[in-house]
Amino acid sequence: MPMELAELEENQTDEGLRLIDLWRFQRELLEDKHRFIAAMWARGCGKSAITALKIVLEVFDNEQARQPSDWLIVSASADQAREALRLVESWARAIYAIAAQDGIIETEVEFRTPEGLERYTRYELRLGNRTRIMALCASPRAIRGYTANVWWDEACFFEEDHAMWQSLQHCTRGRLKIIVTSTPIGGSEKRFYQIIHDETIVRGQSLWSKHICDIYRACAEGRAAIYDLEMEKAAADADAWATEMELQWIDPSSTWFPSALLASCEDERASADGRGEYTGGRCFIGNDIGLRGDRWVAWVLEDCSSTFVTREVVVLHKSKFEDHDREIAKLFKKYKVARLCIDQGGMGERTTEEMIRIYGSTRVEGVLFNVENKGAMAVLGKELMEDRRVLLPPNCPDITQDLRRLQKTTSAAGAVRFDAIRDRNGHSDRTWSLLLALNAASTPVTPVEYTTSNSSLAQLAEMSGYGYR
């Protein structure tokens, strides 16, 4: 049976209270009563433990006021979700000298999505008389069924972080709270990055209450007795230390299009939905072919005085060849298309042949995705972006994440490859469609043989001085 509130107050032992020996940056978070809270702390500074403690204290404050409210902990993995709930249970035992009602209850939940059946594990803990605390790792679609205060743990480590954020907003409708914690991984396309840099003011107050503590501040306020900064920094991986301890937003060294470069190319004149101001200039289309797992993407660039402005990005998923032909026909009708470059390999053979039959070999070129061609396109794309001759649509996280996914790797023999990990969002399909469009825009509009395996890419790279091998 749950304990009555009076019993809870009596069992709040001095020994339990003495456990709360906090540094200043931890106490600032613990005492923050703001509705929207974001915490970005260095590793080892206790953000999970302090957030769990904050939840426990708020739960029993609300229980005492007879205003119970549930909490939902969303973590990047099932193990992290269970560990977060264990921290909550441990604080309840330490502060109130009680065991949580029934302990942690583990339940397997099924959720049907358009893609199929998803299964995930939900962990549940009951505190006080009425309050439930749930922890889980699930898709953004499954989260929508809950209404509770939210702790979004390690937000940067979610692949679908923007979709998750939209779902979590439904969970916290009304006056419920949300706490977002993470270390900085990725770049400006991450939702946590946007939260940390959000300067929105509502009724004279910042929308987000932000708590930022790097390892140097933590040591200055009490962690110095634990860390040997000089030795640990010397032993650590440079990128890992910069992100996890100094809280810098950096990309992995293998990322071909870093966040800063992409941000410099974003411009309000560019559009992904085709609603921007088309000036009637020559346009170039890159078309990456996909039917089921990968996306079919057509990227339209307009040549505006040698600056290539994105006019439209068409994305199809689980589509048919007739859908592809229809979309290309719409684009040819809408824009003055000077050249179309198509991913010719595999399924692209049929599309390339059909497009040449309809629009002619002077306007359509097939490109085989071999190592040489992919390398030349990647080098050309980066060069044009660095010269800010490519304008990308702003506030398009799907595009930014896709571009950042392209990696440059070098084998032991010195061979350079450009590729991306295939996941549920595709295989950098948007990236390759953009690079194909840039190839189309950078190639003289003269007849080409679409059956050639090296098209004009290697020649173009050589003429431009890239010297790609």
CSV table of C-alpha atoms in Angstrom, one decimal:
chain,number,residue,atom,x,y,z
A,1,MET,CA,0.0,0.0,0.0
A,2,PRO,CA,1.3,3.5,-0.8
A,3,MET,CA,2.4,5.6,2.2
A,4,GLU,CA,0.3,8.6,3.3
A,5,LEU,CA,1.8,12.1,2.8
A,6,ALA,CA,2.2,12.6,6.5
A,7,GLU,CA,4.3,9.4,6.7
A,8,LEU,CA,6.4,10.6,3.7
A,9,GLU,CA,7.2,13.8,5.6
A,10,GLU,CA,8.1,11.9,8.7
A,11,ASN,CA,10.4,9.6,6.8
A,12,GLN,CA,12.4,12.3,5.2
A,13,THR,CA,15.6,11.5,7.2
A,14,ASP,CA,18.5,13.8,8.0
A,15,GLU,CA,20.8,11.1,6.6
A,16,GLY,CA,18.9,11.3,3.2
A,17,LEU,CA,19.1,15.1,3.1
A,18,ARG,CA,22.8,15.1,3.8
A,19,LEU,CA,23.3,13.1,0.6
A,20,ILE,CA,22.3,16.3,-1.4
A,21,ASP,CA,25.7,18.0,-1.3
A,22,LEU,CA,25.7,19.9,-4.5
A,23,TRP,CA,28.0,22.2,-6.4
A,24,ARG,CA,26.6,25.5,-7.5
A,25,PHE,CA,25.9,24.6,-11.1
A,26,GLN,CA,24.0,21.5,-9.9
A,27,ARG,CA,21.9,23.5,-7.4
A,28,GLU,CA,21.0,26.1,-10.0
A,29,LEU,CA,19.4,23.3,-12.1
A,30,LEU,CA,17.8,21.7,-9.1
A,31,GLU,CA,16.1,25.0,-8.0
A,32,ASP,CA,15.0,26.1,-11.5
A,33,LYS,CA,11.2,26.3,-11.6
A,34,HIS,CA,11.0,27.3,-15.3
A,35,ARG,CA,8.7,25.3,-17.5
A,36,PHE,CA,11.2,24.8,-20.4
A,37,ILE,CA,14.7,23.8,-19.2
A,38,ALA,CA,17.8,22.8,-21.2
A,39,ALA,CA,21.0,21.5,-19.6
A,40,MET,CA,24.2,21.0,-21.5
A,41,TRP,CA,26.9,19.7,-19.1
A,42,ALA,CA,30.3,18.0,-19.6
A,43,ARG,CA,30.5,14.3,-19.0
A,44,GLY,CA,30.7,13.2,-15.4
A,45,CYS,CA,29.1,16.3,-14.0
A,46,GLY,CA,25.9,14.5,-12.9
A,47,LYS,CA,23.3,15.9,-15.2
A,48,SER,CA,21.4,12.5,-15.2
A,49,ALA,CA,21.6,12.2,-11.4
A,50,ILE,CA,20.6,15.8,-10.7
A,51,THR,CA,17.7,15.6,-13.2
A,52,ALA,CA,16.5,12.4,-11.6
A,53,LEU,CA,16.7,14.1,-8.2
A,54,LYS,CA,14.8,17.2,-9.5
A,55,ILE,CA,12.0,14.9,-10.7
A,56,VAL,CA,11.7,13.1,-7.3
A,57,LEU,CA,11.6,16.4,-5.4
A,58,GLU,CA,8.9,17.9,-7.7
A,59,VAL,CA,6.9,14.7,-7.6
A,60,PHE,CA,6.6,14.8,-3.8
A,61,ASP,CA,6.1,18.6,-3.7
A,62,ASN,CA,3.1,18.1,-6.1
A,63,GLU,CA,1.9,15.1,-4.0
A,64,GLN,CA,1.9,17.2,-0.9
A,65,ALA,CA,-0.1,19.9,-2.7
A,66,ARG,CA,-2.4,17.2,-4.0
A,67,GLN,CA,-1.5,18.0,-7.6
A,68,PRO,CA,0.0,14.8,-8.9
A,69,SER,CA,1.5,14.8,-12.4
A,70,ASP,CA,3.2,12.0,-14.2
A,71,TRP,CA,6.7,12.1,-15.8
A,72,LEU,CA,7.9,10.5,-19.0
A,73,ILE,CA,11.6,9.9,-19.5
A,74,VAL,CA,12.6,9.4,-23.1
A,75,SER,CA,16.1,8.0,-23.7
A,76,ALA,CA,18.1,7.0,-26.8
A,77,SER,CA,18.2,3.3,-25.7
A,78,ALA,CA,16.3,0.9,-23.5
A,79,ASP,CA,19.3,0.5,-21.2
A,80,GLN,CA,19.5,4.2,-20.7
A,81,ALA,CA,15.8,4.5,-20.0
A,82,ARG,CA,16.0,1.8,-17.3
A,83,GLU,CA,19.1,3.4,-15.8
A,84,ALA,CA,17.4,6.8,-15.6
A,85,LEU,CA,14.4,5.3,-13.8
A,86,ARG,CA,16.8,3.5,-11.4
A,87,LEU,CA,18.3,6.9,-10.5
A,88,VAL,CA,14.8,8.2,-9.7
A,89,GLU,CA,14.1,5.1,-7.5
A,90,SER,CA,17.5,5.5,-5.7
A,91,TRP,CA,16.8,9.1,-4.9
A,92,ALA,CA,13.3,8.2,-3.6
A,93,ARG,CA,14.9,5.7,-1.3
A,94,ALA,CA,17.6,8.0,-0.1
A,95,ILE,CA,15.6,11.2,0.5
A,96,TYR,CA,12.3,9.7,1.8
A,97,ALA,CA,13.7,6.4,3.2
A,98,ILE,CA,11.0,4.5,1.3
A,99,ALA,CA,10.9,1.9,-1.5
A,100,ALA,CA,9.0,2.9,-4.5
A,101,GLN,CA,5.6,1.2,-4.8
A,102,ASP,CA,6.0,-2.2,-6.5
A,103,GLY,CA,9.5,-1.4,-7.7
A,104,ILE,CA,10.2,-0.9,-11.4
A,105,ILE,CA,7.6,-2.6,-13.6
A,106,GLU,CA,8.8,-3.7,-17.0
A,107,THR,CA,6.2,-4.0,-19.9
A,108,GLU,CA,6.6,-4.8,-23.6
A,109,VAL,CA,4.4,-2.6,-25.7
A,110,GLU,CA,3.6,-3.0,-29.4
A,111,PHE,CA,2.8,-0.1,-31.7
A,112,ARG,CA,1.8,-0.4,-35.3
A,113,THR,CA,3.2,2.1,-37.8
A,114,PRO,CA,2.8,2.4,-41.6
A,115,GLU,CA,6.1,0.6,-41.9
A,116,GLY,CA,5.1,-2.3,-39.7
A,117,LEU,CA,4.9,-3.4,-36.1
A,118,GLU,CA,7.3,-1.8,-33.6
A,119,ARG,CA,8.0,-3.2,-30.2
A,120,TYR,CA,9.6,-1.4,-27.3
A,121,THR,CA,10.0,-1.8,-23.5
A,122,ARG,CA,8.3,0.6,-21.1
A,123,TYR,CA,9.6,0.9,-17.5
A,124,GLU,CA,7.2,2.2,-14.9
A,125,LEU,CA,7.7,3.4,-11.3
A,126,ARG,CA,5.0,4.6,-8.9
A,127,LEU,CA,5.9,7.2,-6.3
A,128,GLY,CA,3.7,8.7,-3.6
A,129,ASN,CA,0.0,8.1,-3.8
A,130,ARG,CA,-0.8,8.8,-7.5
A,131,THR,CA,2.2,9.7,-9.6
A,132,ARG,CA,3.6,7.4,-12.3
A,133,ILE,CA,7.1,7.8,-13.8
A,134,MET,CA,7.6,6.1,-17.1
A,135,ALA,CA,10.8,5.6,-19.0
A,136,LEU,CA,11.1,4.2,-22.6
A,137,CYS,CA,12.9,4.3,-25.8
A,138,ALA,CA,10.5,4.5,-28.7
A,139,SER,CA,9.7,6.1,-32.1
A,140,PRO,CA,8.3,9.6,-32.3
A,141,ARG,CA,4.9,8.1,-33.4
A,142,ALA,CA,4.6,6.0,-30.3
A,143,ILE,CA,5.4,8.8,-27.9
A,144,ARG,CA,2.3,10.7,-29.0
A,145,GLY,CA,0.1,8.6,-26.9
A,146,TYR,CA,1.4,9.9,-23.6
A,147,THR,CA,0.5,13.1,-21.5
A,148,ALA,CA,3.1,13.9,-18.9
A,149,ASN,CA,6.0,16.1,-17.9
A,150,VAL,CA,9.0,15.1,-20.0
A,151,TRP,CA,12.7,14.5,-19.5
A,152,TRP,CA,14.3,14.1,-22.9
A,153,ASP,CA,17.6,12.5,-22.1
A,154,GLU,CA,20.7,12.8,-24.5
A,155,ALA,CA,18.6,14.5,-27.2
A,156,CYS,CA,21.5,14.8,-29.7
A,157,PHE,CA,21.7,11.0,-30.0
A,158,PHE,CA,18.3,10.6,-31.6
A,159,GLU,CA,18.2,10.1,-35.3
A,160,GLU,CA,14.7,11.5,-35.7
A,161,ASP,CA,15.2,14.3,-33.2
A,162,HIS,CA,13.0,16.9,-34.9
A,163,ALA,CA,10.1,14.4,-35.2
A,164,MET,CA,10.7,13.4,-31.6
A,165,TRP,CA,10.5,17.0,-30.5
A,166,GLN,CA,7.2,17.5,-32.3
A,167,SER,CA,5.8,14.4,-30.5
A,168,LEU,CA,7.0,15.5,-27.1
A,169,GLN,CA,5.3,18.8,-27.5
A,170,HIS,CA,2.0,16.9,-27.7
A,171,CYS,CA,2.9,15.1,-24.4
A,172,THR,CA,3.5,18.4,-22.5
A,173,ARG,CA,0.4,20.3,-23.7
A,174,GLY,CA,-1.1,22.5,-21.1
A,175,ARG,CA,1.3,23.6,-18.4
A,176,LEU,CA,3.4,20.4,-18.1
A,177,LYS,CA,7.2,20.8,-18.0
A,178,ILE,CA,10.0,19.6,-20.3
A,179,ILE,CA,13.7,19.1,-19.4
A,180,VAL,CA,16.1,18.5,-22.3
A,181,THR,CA,19.6,17.3,-21.5
A,182,SER,CA,22.5,16.3,-23.8
A,183,THR,CA,26.1,16.7,-24.7
A,184,PRO,CA,26.7,18.5,-28.1
A,185,ILE,CA,26.9,16.0,-30.9
A,186,GLY,CA,26.4,17.1,-34.6
A,187,GLY,CA,25.8,20.6,-35.7
A,188,SER,CA,23.2,23.3,-36.3
A,189,GLU,CA,20.7,20.8,-37.8
A,190,LYS,CA,20.2,19.2,-34.4
A,191,ARG,CA,17.1,20.2,-32.4
A,192,PHE,CA,19.1,20.4,-29.2
A,193,TYR,CA,21.5,22.9,-30.9
A,194,GLN,CA,18.5,25.0,-31.9
A,195,ILE,CA,17.1,24.9,-28.3
A,196,ILE,CA,20.5,26.0,-26.8
A,197,HIS,CA,20.7,28.9,-29.3
A,198,ASP,CA,17.0,29.8,-29.0
A,199,GLU,CA,16.6,33.5,-27.9
A,200,THR,CA,12.8,33.6,-28.0
A,201,ILE,CA,11.2,35.9,-25.5
A,202,VAL,CA,7.7,35.3,-24.2
A,203,ARG,CA,6.0,37.9,-22.0
A,204,GLY,CA,9.4,39.5,-21.2
A,205,GLN,CA,11.0,36.1,-20.2
A,206,SER,CA,13.3,33.8,-22.2
A,207,LEU,CA,11.4,30.8,-23.5
A,208,TRP,CA,14.2,28.4,-22.4
A,209,SER,CA,16.1,28.4,-19.2
A,210,LYS,CA,19.5,27.1,-20.1
A,211,HIS,CA,22.2,25.5,-17.9
A,212,ILE,CA,25.6,25.2,-19.5
A,213,CYS,CA,28.6,23.9,-17.7
A,214,ASP,CA,31.8,22.7,-19.4
A,215,ILE,CA,34.5,20.8,-17.6
A,216,TYR,CA,36.5,24.0,-16.7
A,217,ARG,CA,33.5,25.5,-14.9
A,218,ALA,CA,32.8,22.2,-13.2
A,219,CYS,CA,36.3,22.0,-11.9
A,220,ALA,CA,36.3,25.6,-10.7
A,221,GLU,CA,33.2,24.9,-8.7
A,222,GLY,CA,34.3,21.7,-7.0
A,223,ARG,CA,35.2,18.9,-9.5
A,224,ALA,CA,38.9,19.7,-9.5
A,225,ALA,CA,39.4,17.1,-6.8
A,226,ILE,CA,38.2,14.4,-9.1
A,227,TYR,CA,39.7,15.4,-12.5
A,228,ASP,CA,43.3,15.7,-13.5
A,229,LEU,CA,42.5,18.0,-16.5
A,230,GLU,CA,46.0,18.2,-18.0
A,231,MET,CA,46.5,14.4,-18.0
A,232,GLU,CA,43.0,13.5,-19.1
A,233,LYS,CA,43.0,16.0,-22.0
A,234,ALA,CA,46.4,14.7,-23.2
A,235,ALA,CA,45.1,11.1,-23.2
A,236,ALA,CA,41.7,11.9,-24.7
A,237,ASP,CA,40.6,11.9,-28.4
A,238,ALA,CA,40.7,15.5,-29.4
A,239,ASP,CA,37.3,15.6,-31.0
A,240,ALA,CA,35.7,13.7,-28.1
A,241,TRP,CA,37.3,16.0,-25.5
A,242,ALA,CA,36.1,19.1,-27.5
A,243,THR,CA,32.5,18.0,-27.7
A,244,GLU,CA,31.9,16.0,-24.4
A,245,MET,CA,34.1,18.1,-22.1
A,246,GLU,CA,34.4,21.6,-23.7
A,247,LEU,CA,30.9,21.5,-25.2
A,248,GLN,CA,32.0,22.5,-28.7
A,249,TRP,CA,29.7,21.8,-31.6
A,250,ILE,CA,32.0,20.1,-34.2
A,251,ASP,CA,31.6,17.5,-36.9
A,252,PRO,CA,33.6,14.3,-37.2
A,253,SER,CA,36.8,14.7,-39.3
A,254,SER,CA,35.3,12.4,-41.9
A,255,THR,CA,32.3,14.6,-42.5
A,256,TRP,CA,32.6,16.0,-46.0
A,257,PHE,CA,30.1,18.9,-45.7
A,258,PRO,CA,30.5,20.3,-42.2
A,259,SER,CA,27.7,22.2,-40.4
A,260,ALA,CA,29.5,25.5,-40.7
A,261,LEU,CA,29.9,25.2,-44.4
A,262,LEU,CA,26.2,24.2,-44.9
A,263,ALA,CA,25.0,27.1,-42.7
A,264,SER,CA,27.0,29.6,-44.8
A,265,CYS,CA,25.2,28.4,-47.9
A,266,GLU,CA,21.7,28.7,-46.5
A,267,ASP,CA,19.8,31.6,-48.0
A,268,GLU,CA,16.2,32.8,-47.9
A,269,ARG,CA,16.2,33.0,-51.7
A,270,ALA,CA,16.4,29.2,-51.9
A,271,SER,CA,13.4,27.0,-51.5
A,272,ALA,CA,12.8,23.2,-51.1
A,273,ASP,CA,9.0,23.2,-51.7
A,274,GLY,CA,9.0,25.0,-55.1
A,275,ARG,CA,7.3,28.1,-53.8
A,276,GLY,CA,10.3,30.4,-54.0
A,277,GLU,CA,10.8,33.1,-56.6
A,278,TYR,CA,11.8,31.5,-59.9
A,279,THR,CA,13.3,34.2,-62.1
A,280,GLY,CA,13.0,32.2,-65.4
A,281,GLY,CA,16.6,31.3,-65.7
A,282,ARG,CA,18.2,28.1,-67.0
A,283,CYS,CA,17.7,25.2,-64.5
A,284,PHE,CA,19.6,22.0,-63.9
A,285,ILE,CA,18.2,18.9,-62.3
A,286,GLY,CA,20.0,16.1,-60.4
A,287,ASN,CA,18.0,12.8,-60.0
A,288,ASP,CA,19.0,10.1,-57.6
A,289,ILE,CA,16.9,6.9,-58.2
A,290,GLY,CA,15.3,4.9,-55.4
A,291,LEU,CA,12.2,2.8,-55.2
A,292,ARG,CA,11.7,1.2,-51.8
A,293,GLY,CA,14.2,1.7,-49.0
A,294,ASP,CA,16.1,4.7,-50.6
A,295,ARG,CA,14.4,7.9,-51.6
A,296,TRP,CA,13.8,9.1,-55.2
A,297,VAL,CA,15.0,12.7,-55.2
A,298,ALA,CA,15.0,15.4,-57.9
A,299,TRP,CA,16.9,18.5,-57.0
A,300,VAL,CA,16.3,21.7,-59.1
A,301,LEU,CA,18.9,24.5,-59.3
A,302,GLU,CA,18.5,27.8,-61.1
A,303,ASP,CA,21.6,29.5,-62.6
A,304,CYS,CA,21.4,33.1,-61.3
A,305,SER,CA,24.6,34.8,-62.5
A,306,SER,CA,26.7,31.6,-61.9
A,307,THR,CA,25.2,31.2,-58.5
A,308,PHE,CA,23.1,28.0,-58.3
A,309,VAL,CA,19.9,28.6,-56.3
A,310,THR,CA,17.8,25.7,-55.0
A,311,ARG,CA,14.3,26.0,-56.4
A,312,GLU,CA,12.8,22.7,-55.5
A,313,VAL,CA,13.6,19.3,-54.0
A,314,VAL,CA,11.1,16.6,-54.8
A,315,VAL,CA,11.3,13.5,-52.6
A,316,LEU,CA,9.4,10.2,-53.2
A,317,HIS,CA,9.4,7.1,-51.0
A,318,LYS,CA,8.2,3.7,-51.9
A,319,SER,CA,7.2,5.0,-55.4
A,320,LYS,CA,6.9,3.6,-58.9
A,321,PHE,CA,8.6,4.3,-62.1
A,322,GLU,CA,5.4,6.0,-63.4
A,323,ASP,CA,5.5,8.3,-60.4
A,324,HIS,CA,9.1,9.3,-61.3
A,325,ASP,CA,8.3,10.0,-64.9
A,326,ARG,CA,5.3,12.1,-63.9
A,327,GLU,CA,7.4,14.2,-61.5
A,328,ILE,CA,10.2,14.8,-64.1
A,329,ALA,CA,7.6,15.8,-66.6
A,330,LYS,CA,6.2,18.4,-64.1
A,331,LEU,CA,9.6,19.8,-63.5
A,332,PHE,CA,10.4,20.1,-67.2
A,333,LYS,CA,7.1,21.9,-67.7
A,334,LYS,CA,7.6,24.3,-64.7
A,335,TYR,CA,11.3,25.2,-65.3
A,336,LYS,CA,13.5,25.9,-68.3
A,337,VAL,CA,15.6,22.7,-67.9
A,338,ALA,CA,18.9,22.9,-69.7
A,339,ARG,CA,20.3,19.6,-68.4
A,340,LEU,CA,19.2,16.6,-66.3
A,341,CYS,CA,21.8,14.3,-64.7
A,342,ILE,CA,20.5,10.9,-63.6
A,343,ASP,CA,22.0,8.2,-61.3
A,344,GLN,CA,22.3,5.6,-64.1
A,345,GLY,CA,23.4,2.5,-62.2
A,346,GLY,CA,21.0,-0.3,-61.5
A,347,MET,CA,17.4,0.9,-61.6
A,348,GLY,CA,18.6,4.1,-63.2
A,349,GLU,CA,19.3,2.4,-66.5
A,350,ARG,CA,15.6,2.3,-67.4
A,351,THR,CA,15.0,5.9,-66.3
A,352,THR,CA,18.0,7.2,-68.2
A,353,GLU,CA,17.0,5.5,-71.4
A,354,GLU,CA,13.4,6.7,-71.1
A,355,MET,CA,14.4,10.3,-70.3
A,356,ILE,CA,16.8,10.4,-73.3
A,357,ARG,CA,14.1,9.1,-75.5
A,358,ILE,CA,11.7,11.9,-74.3
A,359,TYR,CA,14.0,14.9,-73.9
A,360,GLY,CA,17.0,14.0,-76.0
A,361,SER,CA,20.7,13.2,-75.3
A,362,THR,CA,21.7,16.9,-75.4
A,363,ARG,CA,19.6,17.5,-72.2
A,364,VAL,CA,19.9,14.2,-70.4
A,365,GLU,CA,23.1,12.5,-69.1
A,366,GLY,CA,23.4,9.3,-67.2
A,367,VAL,CA,26.1,9.1,-64.5
A,368,LEU,CA,27.5,5.8,-63.2
A,369,PHE,CA,28.2,6.0,-59.5
A,370,ASN,CA,31.7,4.6,-59.6
A,371,VAL,CA,34.5,5.7,-57.2
A,372,GLU,CA,35.9,8.2,-59.7
A,373,ASN,CA,32.6,9.9,-60.5
A,374,LYS,CA,31.4,10.1,-56.9
A,375,GLY,CA,34.7,11.6,-55.9
A,376,ALA,CA,34.7,14.2,-58.6
A,377,MET,CA,31.1,15.2,-57.8
A,378,ALA,CA,31.9,15.5,-54.1
A,379,VAL,CA,35.0,17.6,-54.7
A,380,LEU,CA,33.1,19.8,-57.1
A,381,GLY,CA,30.2,20.3,-54.7
A,382,LYS,CA,32.4,21.3,-51.8
A,383,GLU,CA,34.4,23.7,-54.0
A,384,LEU,CA,31.2,25.5,-55.1
A,385,MET,CA,29.9,25.6,-51.6
A,386,GLU,CA,33.1,27.1,-50.3
A,387,ASP,CA,32.8,29.8,-53.0
A,388,ARG,CA,29.2,30.3,-51.9
A,389,ARG,CA,28.0,29.6,-55.4
A,390,VAL,CA,25.3,27.1,-54.0
A,391,LEU,CA,22.3,28.4,-52.1
A,392,LEU,CA,20.5,25.9,-49.9
A,393,PRO,CA,17.0,26.4,-48.3
A,394,PRO,CA,17.2,27.4,-44.6
A,395,ASN,CA,15.4,25.5,-41.8
A,396,CYS,CA,15.4,22.2,-43.7
A,397,PRO,CA,16.8,19.7,-41.2
A,398,ASP,CA,16.2,16.7,-43.5
A,399,ILE,CA,18.4,18.2,-46.1
A,400,THR,CA,21.1,19.3,-43.7
A,401,GLN,CA,21.3,15.9,-42.0
A,402,ASP,CA,21.4,14.2,-45.3
A,403,LEU,CA,24.3,16.4,-46.5
A,404,ARG,CA,26.2,15.9,-43.3
A,405,ARG,CA,25.9,12.1,-43.6
A,406,LEU,CA,28.3,12.0,-46.6
A,407,GLN,CA,31.7,10.8,-45.3
A,408,LYS,CA,35.1,10.8,-46.9
A,409,THR,CA,37.2,7.7,-46.0
A,410,THR,CA,40.6,6.5,-46.9
A,411,SER,CA,41.6,2.9,-47.1
A,412,ALA,CA,44.9,1.4,-45.9
A,413,ALA,CA,46.1,1.5,-49.5
A,414,GLY,CA,45.3,5.2,-49.8
A,415,ALA,CA,42.1,4.9,-51.9
A,416,VAL,CA,39.6,7.7,-51.2
A,417,ARG,CA,35.9,6.9,-51.1
A,418,PHE,CA,32.8,9.0,-50.6
A,419,ASP,CA,29.8,7.2,-49.1
A,420,ALA,CA,27.1,7.4,-46.4
A,421,ILE,CA,25.6,4.9,-44.0
A,422,ARG,CA,22.3,3.6,-45.2
A,423,ASP,CA,19.6,4.0,-42.6
A,424,ARG,CA,15.8,4.5,-42.4
A,425,ASN,CA,16.2,8.0,-44.0
A,426,GLY,CA,17.9,6.6,-47.0
A,427,HIS,CA,21.5,6.7,-48.3
A,428,SER,CA,22.3,10.4,-48.7
A,429,ASP,CA,19.8,10.5,-51.6
A,430,ARG,CA,19.3,14.2,-51.3
A,431,THR,CA,23.0,14.8,-51.2
A,432,TRP,CA,23.7,12.8,-54.4
A,433,SER,CA,20.8,14.5,-56.2
A,434,LEU,CA,22.3,17.9,-55.4
A,435,LEU,CA,25.7,16.8,-56.6
A,436,LEU,CA,24.2,15.5,-59.8
A,437,ALA,CA,22.5,18.8,-60.3
A,438,LEU,CA,25.8,20.7,-59.8
A,439,ASN,CA,27.4,18.4,-62.2
A,440,ALA,CA,24.7,19.2,-64.7
A,441,ALA,CA,25.1,22.9,-64.1
A,442,SER,CA,28.9,22.8,-64.4
A,443,THR,CA,29.1,20.8,-67.6
A,444,PRO,CA,28.8,22.6,-71.0
A,445,VAL,CA,25.4,21.9,-72.5
A,446,THR,CA,26.7,19.8,-75.5
A,447,PRO,CA,25.7,16.4,-76.7
A,448,VAL,CA,27.0,13.6,-74.4
A,449,GLU,CA,26.9,9.8,-74.6
A,450,TYR,CA,24.9,8.6,-71.7
A,451,THR,CA,26.4,5.1,-71.9
A,452,THR,CA,29.9,6.1,-71.1
A,453,SER,CA,31.0,5.0,-67.7
A,454,ASN,CA,33.0,8.1,-66.7
A,455,SER,CA,30.6,10.8,-68.2
A,456,SER,CA,32.2,14.3,-68.0
A,457,LEU,CA,33.0,14.3,-64.3
A,458,ALA,CA,36.7,13.3,-64.3
A,459,GLN,CA,37.4,15.7,-67.2
A,460,LEU,CA,35.5,18.5,-65.4
A,461,ALA,CA,37.5,17.9,-62.2
A,462,GLU,CA,40.8,17.9,-64.1
A,463,MET,CA,39.9,21.1,-66.0
A,464,SER,CA,39.0,22.8,-62.7
A,465,GLY,CA,42.3,21.9,-61.1
A,466,TYR,CA,41.0,19.4,-58.6
A,467,GLY,CA,43.3,16.7,-59.7
A,468,TYR,CA,41.0,13.9,-58.2
A,469,ARG,CA,42.5,10.5,-58.1
